Coordinates of C-alpha atoms in Angstrom, one line a residue:
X1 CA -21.9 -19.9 -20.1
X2 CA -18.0 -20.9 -20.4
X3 CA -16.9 -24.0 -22.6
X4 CA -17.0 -27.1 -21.3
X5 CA -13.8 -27.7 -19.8
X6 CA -13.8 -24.3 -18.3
X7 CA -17.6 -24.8 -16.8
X8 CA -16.4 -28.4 -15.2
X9 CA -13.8 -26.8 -13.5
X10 CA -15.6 -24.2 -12.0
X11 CA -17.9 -26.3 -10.4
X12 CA -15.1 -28.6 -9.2
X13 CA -13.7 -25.5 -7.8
X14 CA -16.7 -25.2 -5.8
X15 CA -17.3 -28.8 -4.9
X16 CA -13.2 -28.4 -4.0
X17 CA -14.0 -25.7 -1.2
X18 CA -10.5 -24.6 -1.5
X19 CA -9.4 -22.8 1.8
X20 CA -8.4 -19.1 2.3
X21 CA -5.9 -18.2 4.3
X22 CA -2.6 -16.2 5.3
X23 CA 0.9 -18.1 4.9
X24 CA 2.0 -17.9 8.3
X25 CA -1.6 -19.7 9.4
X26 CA 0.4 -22.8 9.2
X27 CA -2.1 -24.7 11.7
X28 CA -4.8 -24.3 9.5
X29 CA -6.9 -27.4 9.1
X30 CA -7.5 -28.4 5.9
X31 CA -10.9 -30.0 5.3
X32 CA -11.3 -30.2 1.1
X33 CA -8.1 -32.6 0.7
X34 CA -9.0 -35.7 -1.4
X35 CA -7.5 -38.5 -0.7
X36 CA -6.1 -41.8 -2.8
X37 CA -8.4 -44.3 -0.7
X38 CA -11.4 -42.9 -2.0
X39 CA -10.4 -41.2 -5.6
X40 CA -8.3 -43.0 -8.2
X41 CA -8.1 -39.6 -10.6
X42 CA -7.7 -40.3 -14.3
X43 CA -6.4 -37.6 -17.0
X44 CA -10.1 -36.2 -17.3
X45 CA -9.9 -35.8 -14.1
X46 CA -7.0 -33.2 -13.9
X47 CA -9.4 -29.7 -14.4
X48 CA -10.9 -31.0 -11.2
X49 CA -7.7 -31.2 -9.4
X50 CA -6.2 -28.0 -10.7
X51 CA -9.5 -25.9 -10.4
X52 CA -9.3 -24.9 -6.6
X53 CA -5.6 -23.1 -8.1
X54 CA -8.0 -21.3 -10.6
X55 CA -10.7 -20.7 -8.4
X56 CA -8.6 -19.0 -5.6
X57 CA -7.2 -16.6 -8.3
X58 CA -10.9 -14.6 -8.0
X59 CA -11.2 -13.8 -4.8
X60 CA -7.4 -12.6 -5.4
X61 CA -8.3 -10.3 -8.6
X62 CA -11.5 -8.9 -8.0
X63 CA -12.0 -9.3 -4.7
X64 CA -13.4 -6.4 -3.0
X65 CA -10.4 -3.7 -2.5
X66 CA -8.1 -7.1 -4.2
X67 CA -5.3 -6.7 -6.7
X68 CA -7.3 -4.5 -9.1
X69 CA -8.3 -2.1 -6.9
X70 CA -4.9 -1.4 -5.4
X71 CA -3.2 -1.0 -9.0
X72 CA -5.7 1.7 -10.3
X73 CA -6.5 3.2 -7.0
X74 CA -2.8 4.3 -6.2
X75 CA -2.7 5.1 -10.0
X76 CA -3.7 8.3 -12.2
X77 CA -6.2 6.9 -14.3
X78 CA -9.0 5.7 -11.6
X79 CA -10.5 7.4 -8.2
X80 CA -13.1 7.0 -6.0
X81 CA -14.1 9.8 -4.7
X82 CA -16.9 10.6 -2.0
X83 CA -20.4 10.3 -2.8
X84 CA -23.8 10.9 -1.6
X85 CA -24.2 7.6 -0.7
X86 CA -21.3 6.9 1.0
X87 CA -17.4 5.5 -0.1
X88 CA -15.4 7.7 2.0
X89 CA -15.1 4.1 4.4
X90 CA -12.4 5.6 6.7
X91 CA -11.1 7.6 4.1
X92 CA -9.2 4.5 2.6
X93 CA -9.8 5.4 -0.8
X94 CA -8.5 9.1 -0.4
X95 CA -5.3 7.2 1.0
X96 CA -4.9 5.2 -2.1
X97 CA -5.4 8.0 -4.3
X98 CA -2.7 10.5 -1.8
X99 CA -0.7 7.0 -1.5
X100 CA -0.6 8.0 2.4
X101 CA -1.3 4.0 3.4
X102 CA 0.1 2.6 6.4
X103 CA 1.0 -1.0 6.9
X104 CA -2.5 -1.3 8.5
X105 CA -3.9 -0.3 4.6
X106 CA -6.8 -3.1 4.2
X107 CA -5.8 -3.0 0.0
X108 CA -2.2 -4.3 0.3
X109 CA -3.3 -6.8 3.5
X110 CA -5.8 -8.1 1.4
X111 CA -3.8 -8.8 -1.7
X112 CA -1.1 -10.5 0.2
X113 CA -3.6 -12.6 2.0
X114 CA -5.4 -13.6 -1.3
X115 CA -2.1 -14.4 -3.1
X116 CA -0.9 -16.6 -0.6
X117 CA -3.9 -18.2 -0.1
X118 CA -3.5 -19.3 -4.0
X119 CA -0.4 -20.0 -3.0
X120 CA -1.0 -22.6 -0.1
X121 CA -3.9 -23.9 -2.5
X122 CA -0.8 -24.7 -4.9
X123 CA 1.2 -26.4 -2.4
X124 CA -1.4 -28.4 -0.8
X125 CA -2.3 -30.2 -4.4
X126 CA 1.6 -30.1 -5.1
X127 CA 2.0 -31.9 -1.6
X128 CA -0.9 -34.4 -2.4
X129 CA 0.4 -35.7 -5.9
X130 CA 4.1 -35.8 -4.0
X131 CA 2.6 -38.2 -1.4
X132 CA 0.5 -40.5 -3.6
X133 CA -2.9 -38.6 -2.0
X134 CA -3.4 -37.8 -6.1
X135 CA -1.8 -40.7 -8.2
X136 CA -1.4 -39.5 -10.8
X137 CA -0.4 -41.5 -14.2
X138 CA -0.8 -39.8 -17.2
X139 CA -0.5 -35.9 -17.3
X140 CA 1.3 -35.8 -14.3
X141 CA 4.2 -33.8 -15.4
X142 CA 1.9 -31.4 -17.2
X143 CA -0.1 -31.2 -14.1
X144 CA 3.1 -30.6 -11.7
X145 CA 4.2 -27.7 -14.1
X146 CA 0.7 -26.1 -14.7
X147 CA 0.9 -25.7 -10.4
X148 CA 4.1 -24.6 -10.5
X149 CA 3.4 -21.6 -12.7
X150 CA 0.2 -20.4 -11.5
X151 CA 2.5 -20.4 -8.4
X152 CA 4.7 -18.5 -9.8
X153 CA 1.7 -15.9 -11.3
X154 CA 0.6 -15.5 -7.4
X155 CA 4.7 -14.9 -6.8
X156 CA 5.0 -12.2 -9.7
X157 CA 1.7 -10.3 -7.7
X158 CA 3.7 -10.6 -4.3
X159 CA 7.1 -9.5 -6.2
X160 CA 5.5 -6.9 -8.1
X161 CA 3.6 -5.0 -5.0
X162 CA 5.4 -6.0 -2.0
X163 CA 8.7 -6.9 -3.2
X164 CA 10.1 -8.6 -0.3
X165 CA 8.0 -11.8 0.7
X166 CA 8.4 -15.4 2.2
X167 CA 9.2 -17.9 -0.6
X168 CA 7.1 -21.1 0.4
X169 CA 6.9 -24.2 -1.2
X170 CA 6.3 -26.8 1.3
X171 CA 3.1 -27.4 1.8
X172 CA 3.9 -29.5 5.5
X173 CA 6.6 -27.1 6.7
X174 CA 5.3 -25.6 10.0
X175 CA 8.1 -23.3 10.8
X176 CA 7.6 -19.6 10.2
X177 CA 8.7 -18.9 7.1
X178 CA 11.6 -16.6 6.7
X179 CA 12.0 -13.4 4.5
X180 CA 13.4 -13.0 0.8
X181 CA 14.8 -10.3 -0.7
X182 CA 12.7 -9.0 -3.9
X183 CA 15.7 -10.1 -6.3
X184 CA 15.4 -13.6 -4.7
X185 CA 11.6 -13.8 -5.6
X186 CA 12.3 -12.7 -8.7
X187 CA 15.0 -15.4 -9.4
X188 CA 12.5 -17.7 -8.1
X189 CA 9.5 -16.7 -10.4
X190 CA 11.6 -16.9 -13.6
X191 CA 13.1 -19.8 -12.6
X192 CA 9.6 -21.5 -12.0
X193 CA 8.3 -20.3 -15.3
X194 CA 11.6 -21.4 -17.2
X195 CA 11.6 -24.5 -15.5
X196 CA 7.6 -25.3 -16.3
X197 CA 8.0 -24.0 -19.9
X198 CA 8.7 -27.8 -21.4
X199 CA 6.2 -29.8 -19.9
X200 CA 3.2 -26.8 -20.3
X201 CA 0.7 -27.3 -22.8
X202 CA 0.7 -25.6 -26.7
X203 CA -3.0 -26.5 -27.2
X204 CA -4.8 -22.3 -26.8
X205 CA -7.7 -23.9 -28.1
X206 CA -8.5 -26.2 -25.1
X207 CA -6.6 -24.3 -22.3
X208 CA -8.3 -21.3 -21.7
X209 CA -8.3 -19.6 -18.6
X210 CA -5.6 -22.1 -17.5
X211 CA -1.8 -21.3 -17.7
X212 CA -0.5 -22.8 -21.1
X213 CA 3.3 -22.6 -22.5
X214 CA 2.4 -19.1 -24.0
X215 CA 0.8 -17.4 -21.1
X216 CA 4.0 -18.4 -18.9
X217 CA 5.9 -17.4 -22.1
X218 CA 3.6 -13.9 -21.8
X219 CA 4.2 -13.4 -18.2
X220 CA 8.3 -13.9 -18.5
X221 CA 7.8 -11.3 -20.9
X222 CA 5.8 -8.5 -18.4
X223 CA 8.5 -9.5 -15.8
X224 CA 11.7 -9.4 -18.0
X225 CA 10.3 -5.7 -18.9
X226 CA 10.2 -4.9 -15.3
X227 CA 13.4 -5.7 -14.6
X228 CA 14.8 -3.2 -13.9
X229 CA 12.5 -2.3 -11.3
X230 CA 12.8 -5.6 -9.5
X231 CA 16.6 -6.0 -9.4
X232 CA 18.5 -3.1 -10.7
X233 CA 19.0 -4.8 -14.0
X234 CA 17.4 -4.4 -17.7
X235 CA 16.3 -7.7 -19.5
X236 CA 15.2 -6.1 -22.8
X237 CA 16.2 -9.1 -24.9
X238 CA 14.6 -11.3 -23.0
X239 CA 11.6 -9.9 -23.1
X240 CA 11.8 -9.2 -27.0
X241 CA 12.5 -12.9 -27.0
X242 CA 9.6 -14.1 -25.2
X243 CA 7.1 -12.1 -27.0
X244 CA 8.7 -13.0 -30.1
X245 CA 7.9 -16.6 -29.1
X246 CA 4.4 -15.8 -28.3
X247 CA 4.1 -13.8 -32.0
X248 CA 5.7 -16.8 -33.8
X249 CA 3.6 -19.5 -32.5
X250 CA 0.5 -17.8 -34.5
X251 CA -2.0 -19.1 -31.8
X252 CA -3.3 -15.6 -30.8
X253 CA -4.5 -12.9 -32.6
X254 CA -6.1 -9.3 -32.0
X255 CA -10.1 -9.1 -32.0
X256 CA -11.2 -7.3 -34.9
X257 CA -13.0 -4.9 -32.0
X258 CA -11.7 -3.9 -29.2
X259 CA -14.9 -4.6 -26.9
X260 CA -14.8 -8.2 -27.7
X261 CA -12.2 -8.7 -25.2
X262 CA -14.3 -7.3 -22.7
X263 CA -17.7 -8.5 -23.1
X264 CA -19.6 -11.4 -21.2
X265 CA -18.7 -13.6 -24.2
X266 CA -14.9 -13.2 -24.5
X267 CA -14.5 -16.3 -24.1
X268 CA -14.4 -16.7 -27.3
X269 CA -11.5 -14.0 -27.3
X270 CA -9.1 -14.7 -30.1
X271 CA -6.4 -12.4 -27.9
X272 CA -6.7 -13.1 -25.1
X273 CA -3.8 -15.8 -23.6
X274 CA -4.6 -15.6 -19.8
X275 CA -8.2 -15.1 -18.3
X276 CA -9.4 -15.2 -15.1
X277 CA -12.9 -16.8 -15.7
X278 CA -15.9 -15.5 -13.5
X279 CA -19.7 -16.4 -14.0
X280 CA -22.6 -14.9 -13.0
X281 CA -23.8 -18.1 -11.1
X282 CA -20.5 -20.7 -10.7
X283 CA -18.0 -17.9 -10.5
X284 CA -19.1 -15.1 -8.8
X285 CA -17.2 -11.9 -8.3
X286 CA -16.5 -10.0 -11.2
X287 CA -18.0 -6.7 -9.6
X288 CA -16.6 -3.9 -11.3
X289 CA -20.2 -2.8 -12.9
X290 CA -21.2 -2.2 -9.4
X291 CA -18.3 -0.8 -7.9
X292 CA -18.5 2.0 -10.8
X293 CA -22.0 2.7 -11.9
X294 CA -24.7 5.0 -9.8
X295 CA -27.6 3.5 -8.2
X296 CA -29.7 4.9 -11.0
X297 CA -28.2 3.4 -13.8
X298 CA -29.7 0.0 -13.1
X299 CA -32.7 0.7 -15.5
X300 CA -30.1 1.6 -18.6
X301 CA -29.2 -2.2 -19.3
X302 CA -31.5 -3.1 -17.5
X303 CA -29.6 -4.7 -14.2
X304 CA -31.2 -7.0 -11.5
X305 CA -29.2 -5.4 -9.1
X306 CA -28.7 -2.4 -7.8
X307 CA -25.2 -0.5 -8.3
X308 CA -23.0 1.3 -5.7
X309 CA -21.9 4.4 -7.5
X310 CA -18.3 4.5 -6.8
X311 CA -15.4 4.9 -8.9
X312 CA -14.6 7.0 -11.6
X313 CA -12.3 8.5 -14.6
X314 CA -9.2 11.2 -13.3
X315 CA -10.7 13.7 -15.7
X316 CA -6.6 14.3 -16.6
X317 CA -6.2 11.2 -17.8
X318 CA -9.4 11.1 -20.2
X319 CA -7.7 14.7 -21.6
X320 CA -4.7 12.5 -23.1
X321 CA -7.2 10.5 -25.4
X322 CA -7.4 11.7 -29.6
X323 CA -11.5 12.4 -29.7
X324 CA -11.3 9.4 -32.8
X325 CA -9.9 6.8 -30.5
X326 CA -13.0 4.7 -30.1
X327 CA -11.3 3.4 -26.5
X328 CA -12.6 5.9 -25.2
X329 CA -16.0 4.9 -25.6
X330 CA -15.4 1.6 -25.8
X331 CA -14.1 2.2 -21.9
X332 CA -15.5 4.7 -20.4
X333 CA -19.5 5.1 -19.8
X334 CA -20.1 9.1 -20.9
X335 CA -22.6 11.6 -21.2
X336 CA -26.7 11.1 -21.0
X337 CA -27.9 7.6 -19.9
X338 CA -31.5 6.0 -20.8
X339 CA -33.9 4.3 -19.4
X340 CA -34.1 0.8 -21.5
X341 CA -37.5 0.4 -20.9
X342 CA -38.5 4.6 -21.2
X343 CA -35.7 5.8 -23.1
X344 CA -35.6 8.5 -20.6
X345 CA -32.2 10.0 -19.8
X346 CA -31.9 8.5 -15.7
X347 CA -28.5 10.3 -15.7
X348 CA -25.7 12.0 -17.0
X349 CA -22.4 11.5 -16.6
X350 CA -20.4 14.3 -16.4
X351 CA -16.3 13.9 -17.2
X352 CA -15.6 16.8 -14.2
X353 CA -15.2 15.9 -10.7
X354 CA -14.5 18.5 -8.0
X355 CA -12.5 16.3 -5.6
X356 CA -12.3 13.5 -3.7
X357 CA -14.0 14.7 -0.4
X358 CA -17.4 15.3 -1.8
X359 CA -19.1 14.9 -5.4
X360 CA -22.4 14.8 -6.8
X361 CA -23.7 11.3 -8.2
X362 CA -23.0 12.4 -12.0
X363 CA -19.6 13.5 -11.5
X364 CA -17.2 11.7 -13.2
X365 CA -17.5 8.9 -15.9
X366 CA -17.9 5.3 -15.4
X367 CA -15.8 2.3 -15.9
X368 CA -18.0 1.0 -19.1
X369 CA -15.1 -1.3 -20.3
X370 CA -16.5 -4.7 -19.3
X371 CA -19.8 -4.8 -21.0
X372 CA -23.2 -5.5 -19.3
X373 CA -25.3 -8.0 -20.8
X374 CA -29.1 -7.0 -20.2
X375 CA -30.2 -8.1 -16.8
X376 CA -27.0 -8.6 -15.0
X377 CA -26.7 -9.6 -11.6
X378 CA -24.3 -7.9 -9.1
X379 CA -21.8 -10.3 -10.5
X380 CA -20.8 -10.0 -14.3
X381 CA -20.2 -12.9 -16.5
X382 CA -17.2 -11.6 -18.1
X383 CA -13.8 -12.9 -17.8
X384 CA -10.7 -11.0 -16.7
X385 CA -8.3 -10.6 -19.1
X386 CA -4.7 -10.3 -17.4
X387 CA -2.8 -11.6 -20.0
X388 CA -4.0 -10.6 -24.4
X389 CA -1.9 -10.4 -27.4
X390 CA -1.8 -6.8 -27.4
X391 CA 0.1 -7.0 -24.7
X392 CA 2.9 -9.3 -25.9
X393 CA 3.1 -6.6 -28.9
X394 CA 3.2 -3.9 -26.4
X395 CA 5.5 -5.4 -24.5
X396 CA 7.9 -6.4 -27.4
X397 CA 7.3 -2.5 -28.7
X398 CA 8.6 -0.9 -25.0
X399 CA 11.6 -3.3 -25.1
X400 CA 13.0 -2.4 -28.8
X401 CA 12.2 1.5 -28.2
X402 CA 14.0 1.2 -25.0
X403 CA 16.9 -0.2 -26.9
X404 CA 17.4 2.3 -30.0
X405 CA 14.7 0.5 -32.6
X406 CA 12.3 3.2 -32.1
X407 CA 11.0 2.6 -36.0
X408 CA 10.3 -1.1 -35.4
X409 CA 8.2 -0.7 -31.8
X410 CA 6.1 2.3 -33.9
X411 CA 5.1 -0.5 -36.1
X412 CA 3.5 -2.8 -33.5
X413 CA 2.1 0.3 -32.0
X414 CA 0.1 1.2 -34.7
X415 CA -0.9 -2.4 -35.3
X416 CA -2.4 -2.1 -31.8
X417 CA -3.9 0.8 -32.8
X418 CA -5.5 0.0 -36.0
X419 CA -8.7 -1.3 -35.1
X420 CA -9.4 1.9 -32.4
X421 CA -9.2 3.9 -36.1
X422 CA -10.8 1.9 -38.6
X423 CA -12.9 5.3 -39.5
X424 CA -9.9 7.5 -39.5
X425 CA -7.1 5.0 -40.3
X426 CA -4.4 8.2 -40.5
X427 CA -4.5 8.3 -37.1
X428 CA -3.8 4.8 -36.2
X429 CA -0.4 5.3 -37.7
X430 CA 2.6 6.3 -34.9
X431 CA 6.5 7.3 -35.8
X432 CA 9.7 6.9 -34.5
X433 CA 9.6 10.4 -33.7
X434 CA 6.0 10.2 -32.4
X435 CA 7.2 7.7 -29.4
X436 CA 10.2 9.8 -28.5
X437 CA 8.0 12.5 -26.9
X438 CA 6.8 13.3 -23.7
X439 CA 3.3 12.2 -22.2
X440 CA -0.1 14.5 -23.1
X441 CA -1.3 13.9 -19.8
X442 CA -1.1 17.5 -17.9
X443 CA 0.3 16.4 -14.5
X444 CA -0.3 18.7 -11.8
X445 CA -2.5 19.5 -8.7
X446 CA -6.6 20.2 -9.5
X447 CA -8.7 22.4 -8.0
X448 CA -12.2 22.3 -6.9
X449 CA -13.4 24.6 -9.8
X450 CA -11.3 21.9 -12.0
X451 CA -8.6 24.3 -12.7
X452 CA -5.1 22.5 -13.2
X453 CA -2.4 23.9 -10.5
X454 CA 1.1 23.8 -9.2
X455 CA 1.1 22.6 -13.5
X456 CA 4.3 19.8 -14.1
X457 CA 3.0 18.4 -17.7
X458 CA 4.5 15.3 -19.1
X459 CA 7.1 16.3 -21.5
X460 CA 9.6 15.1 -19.0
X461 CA 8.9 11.5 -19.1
X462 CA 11.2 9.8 -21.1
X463 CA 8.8 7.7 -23.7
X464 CA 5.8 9.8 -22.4
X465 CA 3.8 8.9 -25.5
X466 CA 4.4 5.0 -24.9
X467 CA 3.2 5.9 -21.8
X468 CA 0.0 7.6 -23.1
X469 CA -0.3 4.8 -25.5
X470 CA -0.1 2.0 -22.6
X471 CA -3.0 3.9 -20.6
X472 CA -5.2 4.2 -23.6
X473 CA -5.2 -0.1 -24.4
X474 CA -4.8 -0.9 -21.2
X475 CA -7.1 1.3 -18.9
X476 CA -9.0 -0.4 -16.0
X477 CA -7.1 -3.8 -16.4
X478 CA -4.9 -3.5 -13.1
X479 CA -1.7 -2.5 -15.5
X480 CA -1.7 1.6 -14.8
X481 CA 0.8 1.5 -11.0
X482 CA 2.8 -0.8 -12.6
X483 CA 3.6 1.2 -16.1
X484 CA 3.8 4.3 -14.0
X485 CA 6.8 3.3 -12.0
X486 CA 8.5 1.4 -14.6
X487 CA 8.3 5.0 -16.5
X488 CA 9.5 7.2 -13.3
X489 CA 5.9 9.1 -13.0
X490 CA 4.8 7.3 -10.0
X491 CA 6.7 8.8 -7.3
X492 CA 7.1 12.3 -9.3
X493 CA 3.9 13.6 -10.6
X494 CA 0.8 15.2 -9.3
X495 CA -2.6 14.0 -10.3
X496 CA -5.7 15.1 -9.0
X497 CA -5.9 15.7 -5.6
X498 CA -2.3 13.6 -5.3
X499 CA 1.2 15.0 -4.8
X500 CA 4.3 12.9 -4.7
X501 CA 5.5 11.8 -0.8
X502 CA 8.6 11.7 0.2
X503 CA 8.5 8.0 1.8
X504 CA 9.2 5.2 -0.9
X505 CA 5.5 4.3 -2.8
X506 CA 7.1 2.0 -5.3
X507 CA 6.2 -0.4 -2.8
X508 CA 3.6 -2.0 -0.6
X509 CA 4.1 -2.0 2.8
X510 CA 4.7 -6.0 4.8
X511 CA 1.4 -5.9 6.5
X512 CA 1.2 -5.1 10.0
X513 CA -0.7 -7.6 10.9
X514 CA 1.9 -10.3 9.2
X515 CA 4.7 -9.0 10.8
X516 CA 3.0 -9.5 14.5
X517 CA 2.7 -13.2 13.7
X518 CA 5.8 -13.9 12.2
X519 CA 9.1 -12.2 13.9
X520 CA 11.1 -13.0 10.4
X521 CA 9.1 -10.6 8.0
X522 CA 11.1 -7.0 8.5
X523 CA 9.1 -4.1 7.2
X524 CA 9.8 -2.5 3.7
X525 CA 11.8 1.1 3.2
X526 CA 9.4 4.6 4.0
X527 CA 6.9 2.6 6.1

């Protein structure tokens, strides 16, 4: 169970009913509005008022086919192939994985739905402190800039994957909303942040899973290092400066292990600066364990529920990892599997897959990187990490090698490092020289016998190693599109049973189904 503060306001989240829906539903009614006649809120009050923010922010992460799914998916790192049991579902996985998606793809739709329904969540409490609905006394400011940037987290989603999206703010506007460029939202997201930055709280200790001075701090950080992407521009120095902000305050720290992060207690994570908090019973939807695991895996843990057997490792991408980097196991469920009760092996997970159009049940391994407590339900009680220290080093490392410090980002890198090589600590240690080469992961086209063809490599990518280096922290945490394009290897490499299209991928198509409501939304470049 969650700490206090974090349990009260998941059952106020609950209690709160906060509404889902699409920004241009403005004629939605809205039935979980509280109003000043019958609630006089006080400053304990305020987890209860912010909690429908928090728990929209689920649904939009892990979501079935949400925001997690459609960064690994359309990645090199994660597939979901066919299995006996099913998961071709129209073939919208292969789509991901061939990035062939139209602007009728269910993945994008449903993350722009989900982020603007945290969105509207935002405004409508925004809308009711503005009228007097909520009066608030004491915390209000705090309150008021807390909203604003977990408004402006659902933005940077939006910005990051469709680029070019309404900007609303107005909870009572009922005009259609009209069309912003991507450099507009992204003027708009740092300004939000910047603007929250004074009046958000210092306190890590009684903030988690809420957004605090040093998770906007974090998230200025990711966006400033994705500048470039978003507007044309580099922000290097800012984002050195923001992590270095983050570093200073000495309020986060890495785990001694790396699986503390991910397990059903990391609560109690030391690293980790922004969570979203699920619970097996007042949070549901943390599903990954079943989205991943085989039907017959449910007597390893044991499990009280049965697993769908989807996803897997790109064998590729689990070539790149050193055989002593304990992320591997620590991520990626391998080899024989036993029975906890019998400790007969139930199955074997093999690291080959033949293709996405048809595999066996033991091909490929399994997502293993959020831990399963004995007897978990089909939701798991762990916390999604979006934001952890090691990413604010990370960050701060990509920005000073992309600016001629090469020596100083190879000393944060093999901090990261460290604790993945306690037992052969020569190998945590990374050079200048080490980061100026090209990626290990052997890009090209596979075959059904698993043979590697129409071969490109990765000693072309500028900073491949960084690259490498990213994909082994950060694996199944919704960061591998994202790091991809920032590096060039999105739209240029072959992976699996991918080859680069010619259309723009970069970004997300404007949903079809928006654009027939609302005349104003024009569709993005290649779709």
């Amino acid at each position: 169970m969650k700490n206090k503060n974090i349990r009260y306001a998941i059952l106020a989240a609950l209690l709160a009913g906060a509404p889902l829906y699409s920004c241009t539903d403005l004629d939605e009614q809205v039935y979980s509005e509280v109003l000043g006649s019958s609630y006089q809120p006080t400053e304990k009050d305020l987890p209860a008022i912010v909690a429908p923010v928090y728990s929209s922010l689920r649904s939009l992460m892990l979501g079935w086919q949400g925001y997690f799914d459609l960064q690994e998916e359309a990645a090199d790192a994660i597939i979901t192939p066919v299995r006996p049991n099913g998961w071709d579902d129209g073939g919208t996985y292969r789509r991901m994985h061939q990035h062939t998606w139209t602007a009728l793809q269910w993945q994008p739709e449903n993350a722009w739905r989900q982020a603007f329904a945290s969105i509207t969540t935002v405004n409508r409490v925004l809308s009711q402190i503005a009228d007097g609905d909520l009066p608030l006394t004491n915390g209000k400011d705090a309150t008021i800039a807390e909203l604003r940037a977990v408004r402006a987290f659902a933005y940077y989603l939006l910005l990051d994957n469709h680029g070019n999206v309404p900007i609303v703010t107005d909870f009572k506007d009922v005009t259609l909303p009209k069309q912003s460029q991507r450099k507009e939202v992204y003027d708009f997201v740092v300004k939000e942040l910047t603007e929250s930055l004074p009046n958000l709280s210092e306190n890590a200790a009684t903030t988690y899973g809420q957004m605090n001075k040093w998770g906007a701090k974090t998230l200025l950080a990711k966006i400033y290092l994705n500048a470039q992407v978003y507007t044309g521009t580099p922000e290097w120095a800012k984002a050195i400066q923001e992590a270095d902000d983050v570093i200073k305050s000495g309020k986060y720290v890495l785990d001694a292990n790396y699986s503390d992060v991910f397990t059903w207690t990391n609560f109690n994570s030391k690293e980790i600066i922004f969570a979203i908090p699920y619970d097996e019973i007042y949070g549901t939807g943390n599903q990954i364990h079943m989205k991943t695991l085989d039907p017959l895996s449910r007597s390893v843990y044991p499990m009280n529920a049965g697993p769908w057997g989807g996803n897997c490792a790109v064998p590729q991408f689990i070539d790149t990892y050193d055989a002593a980097d304990t992320r591997l196991a620590d991520t990626w469920i391998m080899g024989p599997q036993k029975s906890a009760a019998t400790g007969a092996v139930v199955i074997t997970y093999n690291k080959a897959v033949p293709g996405m159009d048809k595999t066996a049940s033991t091909d490929g391994f399994r997502i293993g990187k959020y831990k399963i407590k004995p007897n978990a339900t089909g939701s798991l009680d762990n916390d999604f990490p979006f934001l952890r220290y090691a990413d604010v080093l990370m960050i701060k490392a990509e920005a000073l090698l992309r600016t001629g410090k090469a020596a100083e980002a190879a000393e944060l890198v093999t901090q990261v490092r460290q604790r993945a090589f306690k037992a052969n600590p020569e190998k945590a240690k990374v050079t200048a020289a080490d980061l100026a080469k090209g990626s290990r992961y052997n890009y090209g086209y596979q075959a059904t016998d698993g043979t590697i063809t129409e071969r490109q490599g990765g000693d072309d990518i500028l900073f491949g190693r960084f690259l490498d280096e990213l994909g082994w922290e950060f694996a199944a945490e919704a960061h591998r599109r994202q790091d991809l394009i920032r590096f060039g290897a999105y739209e240029t490499k072959k992976w699996f049973n991918h080859r680069p299209q010619t259309a723009q991928r970069s970004l997300f198509p404007i949903p079809q189904n928006e654009i027939d409501k609302n005349p104003n939304l024009k569709q993005n470049l290649g779709y």
